[in-house]
mmCIF file of C-alpha atoms in Angstrom:
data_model
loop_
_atom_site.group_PDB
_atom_site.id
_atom_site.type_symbol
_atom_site.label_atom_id
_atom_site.label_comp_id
_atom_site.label_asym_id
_atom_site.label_seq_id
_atom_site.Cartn_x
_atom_site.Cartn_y
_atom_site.Cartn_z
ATOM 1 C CA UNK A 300 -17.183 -48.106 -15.111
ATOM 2 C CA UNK A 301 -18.481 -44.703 -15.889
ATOM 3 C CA UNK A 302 -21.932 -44.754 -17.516
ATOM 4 C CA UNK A 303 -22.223 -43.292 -20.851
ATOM 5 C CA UNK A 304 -25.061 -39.940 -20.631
ATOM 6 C CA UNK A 305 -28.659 -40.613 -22.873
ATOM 7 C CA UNK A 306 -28.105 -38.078 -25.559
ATOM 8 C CA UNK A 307 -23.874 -38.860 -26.138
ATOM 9 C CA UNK A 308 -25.124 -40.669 -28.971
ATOM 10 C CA UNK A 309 -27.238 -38.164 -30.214
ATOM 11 C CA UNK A 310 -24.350 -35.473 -29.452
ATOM 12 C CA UNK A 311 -21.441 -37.821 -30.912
ATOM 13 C CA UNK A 312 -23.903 -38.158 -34.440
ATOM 14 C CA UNK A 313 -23.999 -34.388 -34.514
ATOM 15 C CA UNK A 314 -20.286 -34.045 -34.309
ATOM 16 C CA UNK A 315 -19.691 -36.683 -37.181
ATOM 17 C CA UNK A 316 -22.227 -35.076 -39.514
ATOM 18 C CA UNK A 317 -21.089 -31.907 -39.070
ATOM 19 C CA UNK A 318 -18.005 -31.641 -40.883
ATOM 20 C CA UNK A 319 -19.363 -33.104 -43.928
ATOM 21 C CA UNK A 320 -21.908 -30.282 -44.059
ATOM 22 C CA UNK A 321 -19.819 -27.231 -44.406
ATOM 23 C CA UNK A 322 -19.801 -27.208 -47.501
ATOM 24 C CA UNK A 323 -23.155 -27.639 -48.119
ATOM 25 C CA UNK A 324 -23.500 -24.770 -45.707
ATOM 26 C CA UNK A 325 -21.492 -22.240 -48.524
ATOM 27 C CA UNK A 326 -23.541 -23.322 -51.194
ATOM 28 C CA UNK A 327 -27.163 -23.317 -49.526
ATOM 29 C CA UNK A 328 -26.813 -19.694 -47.645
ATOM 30 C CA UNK A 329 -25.462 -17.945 -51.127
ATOM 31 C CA UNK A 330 -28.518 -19.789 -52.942
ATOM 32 C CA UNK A 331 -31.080 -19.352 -50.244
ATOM 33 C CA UNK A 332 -29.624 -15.901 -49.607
ATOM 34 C CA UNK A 333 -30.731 -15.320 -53.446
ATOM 35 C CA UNK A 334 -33.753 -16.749 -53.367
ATOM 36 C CA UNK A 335 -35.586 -14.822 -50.359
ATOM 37 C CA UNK A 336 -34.158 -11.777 -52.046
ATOM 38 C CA UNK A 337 -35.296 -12.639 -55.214
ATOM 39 C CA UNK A 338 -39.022 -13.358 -53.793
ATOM 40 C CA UNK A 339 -38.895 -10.040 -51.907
ATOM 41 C CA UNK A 340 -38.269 -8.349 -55.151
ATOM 42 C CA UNK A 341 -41.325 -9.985 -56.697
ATOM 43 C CA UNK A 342 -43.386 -8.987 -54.458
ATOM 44 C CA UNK A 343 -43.678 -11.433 -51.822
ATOM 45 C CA UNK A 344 -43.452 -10.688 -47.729
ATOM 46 C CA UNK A 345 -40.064 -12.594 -46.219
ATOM 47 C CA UNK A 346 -42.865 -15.472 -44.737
ATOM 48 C CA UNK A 347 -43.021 -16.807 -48.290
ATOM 49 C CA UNK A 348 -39.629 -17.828 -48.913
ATOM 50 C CA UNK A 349 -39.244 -18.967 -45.136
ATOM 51 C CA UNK A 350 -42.215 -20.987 -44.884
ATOM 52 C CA UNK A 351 -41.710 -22.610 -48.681
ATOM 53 C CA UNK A 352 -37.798 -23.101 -47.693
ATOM 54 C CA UNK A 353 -39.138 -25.255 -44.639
ATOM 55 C CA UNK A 354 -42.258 -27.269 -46.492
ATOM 56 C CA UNK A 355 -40.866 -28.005 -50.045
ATOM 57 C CA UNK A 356 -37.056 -27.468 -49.559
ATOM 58 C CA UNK A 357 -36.238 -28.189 -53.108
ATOM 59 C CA UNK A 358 -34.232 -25.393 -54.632
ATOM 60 C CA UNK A 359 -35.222 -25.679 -58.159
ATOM 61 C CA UNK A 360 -38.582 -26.237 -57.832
ATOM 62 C CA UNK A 361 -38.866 -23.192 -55.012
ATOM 63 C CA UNK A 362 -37.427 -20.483 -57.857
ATOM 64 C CA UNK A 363 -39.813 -21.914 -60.416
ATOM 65 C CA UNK A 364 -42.640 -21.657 -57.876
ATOM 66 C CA UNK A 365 -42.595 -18.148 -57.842
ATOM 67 C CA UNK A 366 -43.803 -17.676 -61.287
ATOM 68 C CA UNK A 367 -46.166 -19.765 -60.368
ATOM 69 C CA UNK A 368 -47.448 -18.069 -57.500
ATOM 70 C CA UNK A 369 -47.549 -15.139 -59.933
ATOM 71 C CA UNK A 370 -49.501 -17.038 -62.772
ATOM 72 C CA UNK A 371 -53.115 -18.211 -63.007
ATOM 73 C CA UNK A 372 -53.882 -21.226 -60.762
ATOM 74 C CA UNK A 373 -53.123 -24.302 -62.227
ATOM 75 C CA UNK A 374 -52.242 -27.379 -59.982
ATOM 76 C CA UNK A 375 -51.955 -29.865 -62.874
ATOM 77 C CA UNK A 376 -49.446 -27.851 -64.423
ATOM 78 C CA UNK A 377 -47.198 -27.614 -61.178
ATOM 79 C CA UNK A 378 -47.648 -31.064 -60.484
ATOM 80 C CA UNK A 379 -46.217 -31.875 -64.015
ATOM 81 C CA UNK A 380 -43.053 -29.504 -63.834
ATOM 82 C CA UNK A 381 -42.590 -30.690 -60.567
ATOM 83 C CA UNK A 382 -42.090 -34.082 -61.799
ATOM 84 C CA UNK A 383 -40.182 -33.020 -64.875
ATOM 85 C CA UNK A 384 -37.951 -31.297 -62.649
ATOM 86 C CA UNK A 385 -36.971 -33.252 -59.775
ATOM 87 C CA UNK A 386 -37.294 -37.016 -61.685
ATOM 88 C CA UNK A 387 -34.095 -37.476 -60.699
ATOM 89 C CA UNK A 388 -34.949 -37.958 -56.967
ATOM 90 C CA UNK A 389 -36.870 -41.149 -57.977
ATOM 91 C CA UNK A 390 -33.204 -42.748 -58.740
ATOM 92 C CA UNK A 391 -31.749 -41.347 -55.442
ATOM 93 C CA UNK A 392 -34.759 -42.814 -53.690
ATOM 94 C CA UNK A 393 -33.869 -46.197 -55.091
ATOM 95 C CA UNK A 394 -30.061 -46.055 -54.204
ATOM 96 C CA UNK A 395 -31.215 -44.644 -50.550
ATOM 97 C CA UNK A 396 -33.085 -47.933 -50.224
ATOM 98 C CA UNK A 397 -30.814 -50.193 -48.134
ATOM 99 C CA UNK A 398 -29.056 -47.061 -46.717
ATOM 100 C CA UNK A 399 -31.768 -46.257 -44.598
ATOM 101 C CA UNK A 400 -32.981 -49.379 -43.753
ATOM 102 C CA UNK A 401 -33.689 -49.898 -40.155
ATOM 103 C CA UNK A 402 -33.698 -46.195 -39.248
ATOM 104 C CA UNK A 403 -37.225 -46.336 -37.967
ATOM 105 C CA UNK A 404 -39.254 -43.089 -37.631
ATOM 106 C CA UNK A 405 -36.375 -40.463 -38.837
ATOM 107 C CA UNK A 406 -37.223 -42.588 -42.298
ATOM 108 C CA UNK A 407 -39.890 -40.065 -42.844
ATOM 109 C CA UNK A 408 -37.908 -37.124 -42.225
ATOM 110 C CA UNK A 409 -34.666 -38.807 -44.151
ATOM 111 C CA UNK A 410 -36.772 -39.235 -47.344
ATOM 112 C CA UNK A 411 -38.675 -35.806 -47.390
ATOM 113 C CA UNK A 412 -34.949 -33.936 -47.122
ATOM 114 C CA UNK A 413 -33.606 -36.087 -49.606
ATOM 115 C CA UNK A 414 -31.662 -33.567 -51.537
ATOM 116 C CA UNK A 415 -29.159 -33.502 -54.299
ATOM 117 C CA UNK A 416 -26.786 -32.267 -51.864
ATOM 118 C CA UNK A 417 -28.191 -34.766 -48.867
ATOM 119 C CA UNK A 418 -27.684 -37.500 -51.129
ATOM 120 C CA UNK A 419 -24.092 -36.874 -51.815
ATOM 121 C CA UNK A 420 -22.994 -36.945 -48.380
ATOM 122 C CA UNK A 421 -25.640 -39.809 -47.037
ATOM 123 C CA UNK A 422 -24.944 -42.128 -49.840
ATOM 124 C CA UNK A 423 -20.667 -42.009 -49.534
ATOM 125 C CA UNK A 424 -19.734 -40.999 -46.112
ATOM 126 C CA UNK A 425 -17.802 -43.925 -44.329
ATOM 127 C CA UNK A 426 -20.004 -44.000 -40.609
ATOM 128 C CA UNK A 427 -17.662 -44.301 -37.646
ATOM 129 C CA UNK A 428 -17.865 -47.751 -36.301
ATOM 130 C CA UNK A 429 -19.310 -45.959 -32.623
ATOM 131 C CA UNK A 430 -22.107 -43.778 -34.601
ATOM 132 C CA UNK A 431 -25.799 -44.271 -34.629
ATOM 133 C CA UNK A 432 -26.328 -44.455 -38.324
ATOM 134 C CA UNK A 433 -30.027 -43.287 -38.087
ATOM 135 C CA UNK A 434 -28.876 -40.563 -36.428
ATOM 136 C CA UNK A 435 -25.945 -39.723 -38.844
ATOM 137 C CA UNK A 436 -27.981 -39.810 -41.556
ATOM 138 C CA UNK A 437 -30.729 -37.817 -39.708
ATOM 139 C CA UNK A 438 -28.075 -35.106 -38.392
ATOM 140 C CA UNK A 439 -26.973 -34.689 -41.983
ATOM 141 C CA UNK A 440 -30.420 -33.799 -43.638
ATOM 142 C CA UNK A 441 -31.469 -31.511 -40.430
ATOM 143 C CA UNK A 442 -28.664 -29.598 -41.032
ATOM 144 C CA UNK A 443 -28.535 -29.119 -44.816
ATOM 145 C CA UNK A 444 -32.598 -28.489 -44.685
ATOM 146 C CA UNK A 445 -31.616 -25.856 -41.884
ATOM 147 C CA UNK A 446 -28.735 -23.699 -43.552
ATOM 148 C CA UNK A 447 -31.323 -23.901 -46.740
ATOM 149 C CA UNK A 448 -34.162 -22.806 -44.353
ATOM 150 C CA UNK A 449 -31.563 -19.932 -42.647
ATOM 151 C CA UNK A 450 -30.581 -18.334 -45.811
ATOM 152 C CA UNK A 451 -34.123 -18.097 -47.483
ATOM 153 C CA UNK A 452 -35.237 -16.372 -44.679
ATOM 154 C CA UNK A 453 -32.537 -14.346 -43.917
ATOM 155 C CA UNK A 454 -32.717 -13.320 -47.780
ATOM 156 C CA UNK A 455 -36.356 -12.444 -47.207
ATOM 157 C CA UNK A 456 -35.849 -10.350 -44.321
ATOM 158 C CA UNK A 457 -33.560 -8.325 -45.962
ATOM 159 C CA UNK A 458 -34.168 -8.894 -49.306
ATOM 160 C CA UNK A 459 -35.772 -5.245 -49.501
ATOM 161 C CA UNK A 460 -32.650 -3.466 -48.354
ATOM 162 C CA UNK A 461 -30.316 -5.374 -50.244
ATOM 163 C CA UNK A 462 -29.339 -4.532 -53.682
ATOM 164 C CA UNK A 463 -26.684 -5.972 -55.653
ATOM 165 C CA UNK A 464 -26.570 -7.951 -58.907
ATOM 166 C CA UNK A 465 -26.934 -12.255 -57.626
ATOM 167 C CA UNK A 466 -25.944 -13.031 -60.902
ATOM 168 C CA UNK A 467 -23.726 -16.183 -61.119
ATOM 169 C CA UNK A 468 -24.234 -17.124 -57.541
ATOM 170 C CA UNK A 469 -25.251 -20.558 -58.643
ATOM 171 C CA UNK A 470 -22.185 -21.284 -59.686
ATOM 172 C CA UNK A 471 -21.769 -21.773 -56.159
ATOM 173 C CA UNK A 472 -23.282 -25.164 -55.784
ATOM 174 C CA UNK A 473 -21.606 -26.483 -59.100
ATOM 175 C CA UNK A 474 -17.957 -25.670 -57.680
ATOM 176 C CA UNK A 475 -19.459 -27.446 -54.065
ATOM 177 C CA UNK A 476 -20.235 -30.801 -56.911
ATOM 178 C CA UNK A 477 -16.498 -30.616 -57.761
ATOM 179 C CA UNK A 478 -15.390 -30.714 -54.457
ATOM 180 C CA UNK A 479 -17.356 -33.173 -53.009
ATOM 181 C CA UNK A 480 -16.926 -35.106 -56.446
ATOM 182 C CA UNK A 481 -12.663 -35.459 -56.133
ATOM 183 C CA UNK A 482 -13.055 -35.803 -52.421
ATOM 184 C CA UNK A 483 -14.697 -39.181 -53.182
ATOM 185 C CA UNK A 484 -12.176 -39.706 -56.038
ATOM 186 C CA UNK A 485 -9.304 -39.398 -54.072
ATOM 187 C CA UNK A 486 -10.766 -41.652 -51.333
ATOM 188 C CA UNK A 487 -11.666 -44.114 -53.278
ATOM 189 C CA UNK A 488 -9.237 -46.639 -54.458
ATOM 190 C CA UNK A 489 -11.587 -47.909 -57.229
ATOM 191 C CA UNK A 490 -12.555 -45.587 -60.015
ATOM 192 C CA UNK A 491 -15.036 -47.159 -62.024
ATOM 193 C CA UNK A 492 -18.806 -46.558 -60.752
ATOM 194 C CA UNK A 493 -17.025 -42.767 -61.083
ATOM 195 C CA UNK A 494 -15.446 -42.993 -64.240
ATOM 196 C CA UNK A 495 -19.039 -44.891 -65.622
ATOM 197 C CA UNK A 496 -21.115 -42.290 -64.199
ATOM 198 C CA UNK A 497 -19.133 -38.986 -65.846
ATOM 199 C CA UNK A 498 -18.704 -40.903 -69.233
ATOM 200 C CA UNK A 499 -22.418 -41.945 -69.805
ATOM 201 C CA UNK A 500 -23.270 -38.499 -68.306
ATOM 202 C CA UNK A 501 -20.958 -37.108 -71.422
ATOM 203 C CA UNK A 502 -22.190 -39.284 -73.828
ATOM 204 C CA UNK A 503 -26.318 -38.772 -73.111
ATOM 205 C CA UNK A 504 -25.489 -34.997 -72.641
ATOM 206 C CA UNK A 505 -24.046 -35.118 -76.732
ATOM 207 C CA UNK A 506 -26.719 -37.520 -77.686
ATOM 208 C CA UNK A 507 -29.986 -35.630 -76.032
ATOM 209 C CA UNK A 508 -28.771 -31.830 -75.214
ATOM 210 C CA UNK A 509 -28.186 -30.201 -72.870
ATOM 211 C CA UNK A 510 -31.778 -29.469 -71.656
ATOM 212 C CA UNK A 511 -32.813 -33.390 -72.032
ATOM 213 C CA UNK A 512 -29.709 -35.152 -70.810
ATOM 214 C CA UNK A 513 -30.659 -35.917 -66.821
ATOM 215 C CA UNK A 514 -32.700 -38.439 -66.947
ATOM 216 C CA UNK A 515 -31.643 -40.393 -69.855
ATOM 217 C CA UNK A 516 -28.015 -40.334 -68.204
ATOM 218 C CA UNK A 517 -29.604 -40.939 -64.567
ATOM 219 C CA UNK A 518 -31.089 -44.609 -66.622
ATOM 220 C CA UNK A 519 -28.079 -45.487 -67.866
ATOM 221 C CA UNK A 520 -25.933 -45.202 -65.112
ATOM 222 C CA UNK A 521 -28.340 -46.608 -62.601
ATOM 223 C CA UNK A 522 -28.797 -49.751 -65.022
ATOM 224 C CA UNK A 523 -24.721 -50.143 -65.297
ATOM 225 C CA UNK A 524 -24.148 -50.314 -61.956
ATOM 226 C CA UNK A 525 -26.713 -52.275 -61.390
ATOM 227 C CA UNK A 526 -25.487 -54.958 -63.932
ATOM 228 C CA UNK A 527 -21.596 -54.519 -62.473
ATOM 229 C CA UNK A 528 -22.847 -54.341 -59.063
ATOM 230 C CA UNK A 529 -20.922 -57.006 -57.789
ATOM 231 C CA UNK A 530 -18.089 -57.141 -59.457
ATOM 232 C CA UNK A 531 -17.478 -52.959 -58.375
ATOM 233 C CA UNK A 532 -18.416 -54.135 -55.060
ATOM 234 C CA UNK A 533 -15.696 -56.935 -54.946
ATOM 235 C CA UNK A 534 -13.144 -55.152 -56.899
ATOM 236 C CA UNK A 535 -12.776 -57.378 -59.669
ATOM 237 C CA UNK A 536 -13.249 -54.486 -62.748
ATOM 238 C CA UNK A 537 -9.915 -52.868 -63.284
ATOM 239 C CA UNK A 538 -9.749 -49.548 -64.403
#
């Protein structure tokens, strides 16, 4: 019986992860890609974006950062709109919970890469049956902190020869959303956690605005599932 090597594991986790990532890939060098270009412009050597890109690696937050980095010093005040901004990561920490359970050190890593994007794929992706999980999950969030990480930098480095109008690159990530969105739809033979989470979305994002709508729809649709956990989970809500 032929032994199996020490790192197929680790190599067969990489391969499984992978694919789910290319997308994310698209989005995060266009974005990043923007982003060092658009610190170089302000003023800022191409360490800046490459070195934030690697320690916060949280898109929105790293755009607003650079006005603060061009502001007065105010740590309260970045603390705050860092909440306000990414309050939404507090609900994917809660629905990460059993999902990486028993993942033991890479835990650390897992939750500080948590991303919108991270989430997606870590939360729905069906795990082959012969794949570490751990080191699915940790494969997944290395490699979407990585093409985030690539094209920051590579924006910064260039950033000052580069000249061309980024407007309406973001647009980039919403079409990825889509995708990834009726990928799930058409695996999925049951509709309804998908079907809760778009109409409450509609309904806070009429009742609060669209600056305010987030969170309020983020509550609603965590505390629906949570009440029709079980029946979703066993099938028993028809469509």
């Amino acid at each position: 019986m032929q032994k199996q090597k020490p790192n197929s594991k680790y190599i067969k986790a990489l391969k499984a992860a992978f694919p789910h990532t290319i997308p994310i890939f698209t989005g995060f060098w266009f974005l990043g890609l923007t982003y060092g270009i658009y610190m170089r412009v302000s003023g800022f050597s191409f360490w800046y974006p490459m070195l934030m890109s690697l320690t916060i690696f949280a898109g929105s937050i790293e755009f607003v950062t650079v006005n603060m980095l061009m502001g007065a010093f105010n740590p309260l005040q970045a603390l705050v709109m860092t909440l306000m901004i990414n309050a939404r990561h507090l609900f994917y920490g809660i629905s990460m919970l059993d999902r990486y359970k028993d993942t033991g050190w890479k835990k650390i890593y897992l939750i500080f890469g948590l991303c919108d994007e991270t989430f997606s794929i870590n939360y729905t992706a069906n795990i082959p049956d012969d794949v570490d999980k751990g080191w699915f999950l940790f494969f997944v969030t290395l490699l979407d902190h990585f093409y985030w990480f690539f094209g920051c930098t590579l924006g910064g480095i260039f950033g000052a020869l580069i000249h061309f109008n980024t407007e309406g690159l973001d647009f980039v990530m919403i079409a990825m959303f889509v995708v990834i969105f009726m990928e799930q739809w058409l695996k999925d033979k049951n509709h309804v956690s998908a079907l809760l989470g778009t109409g409450l979305s509609l309904l806070c994002l009429i009742a609060f605005g669209a600056d305010n709508f987030i969170i309020p729809s983020m509550i609603a649709i965590l505390g629906m599932l949570t009440l029709f956990r079980k029946p979703i989970e066993k099938g028993g809500l028809e469509e």
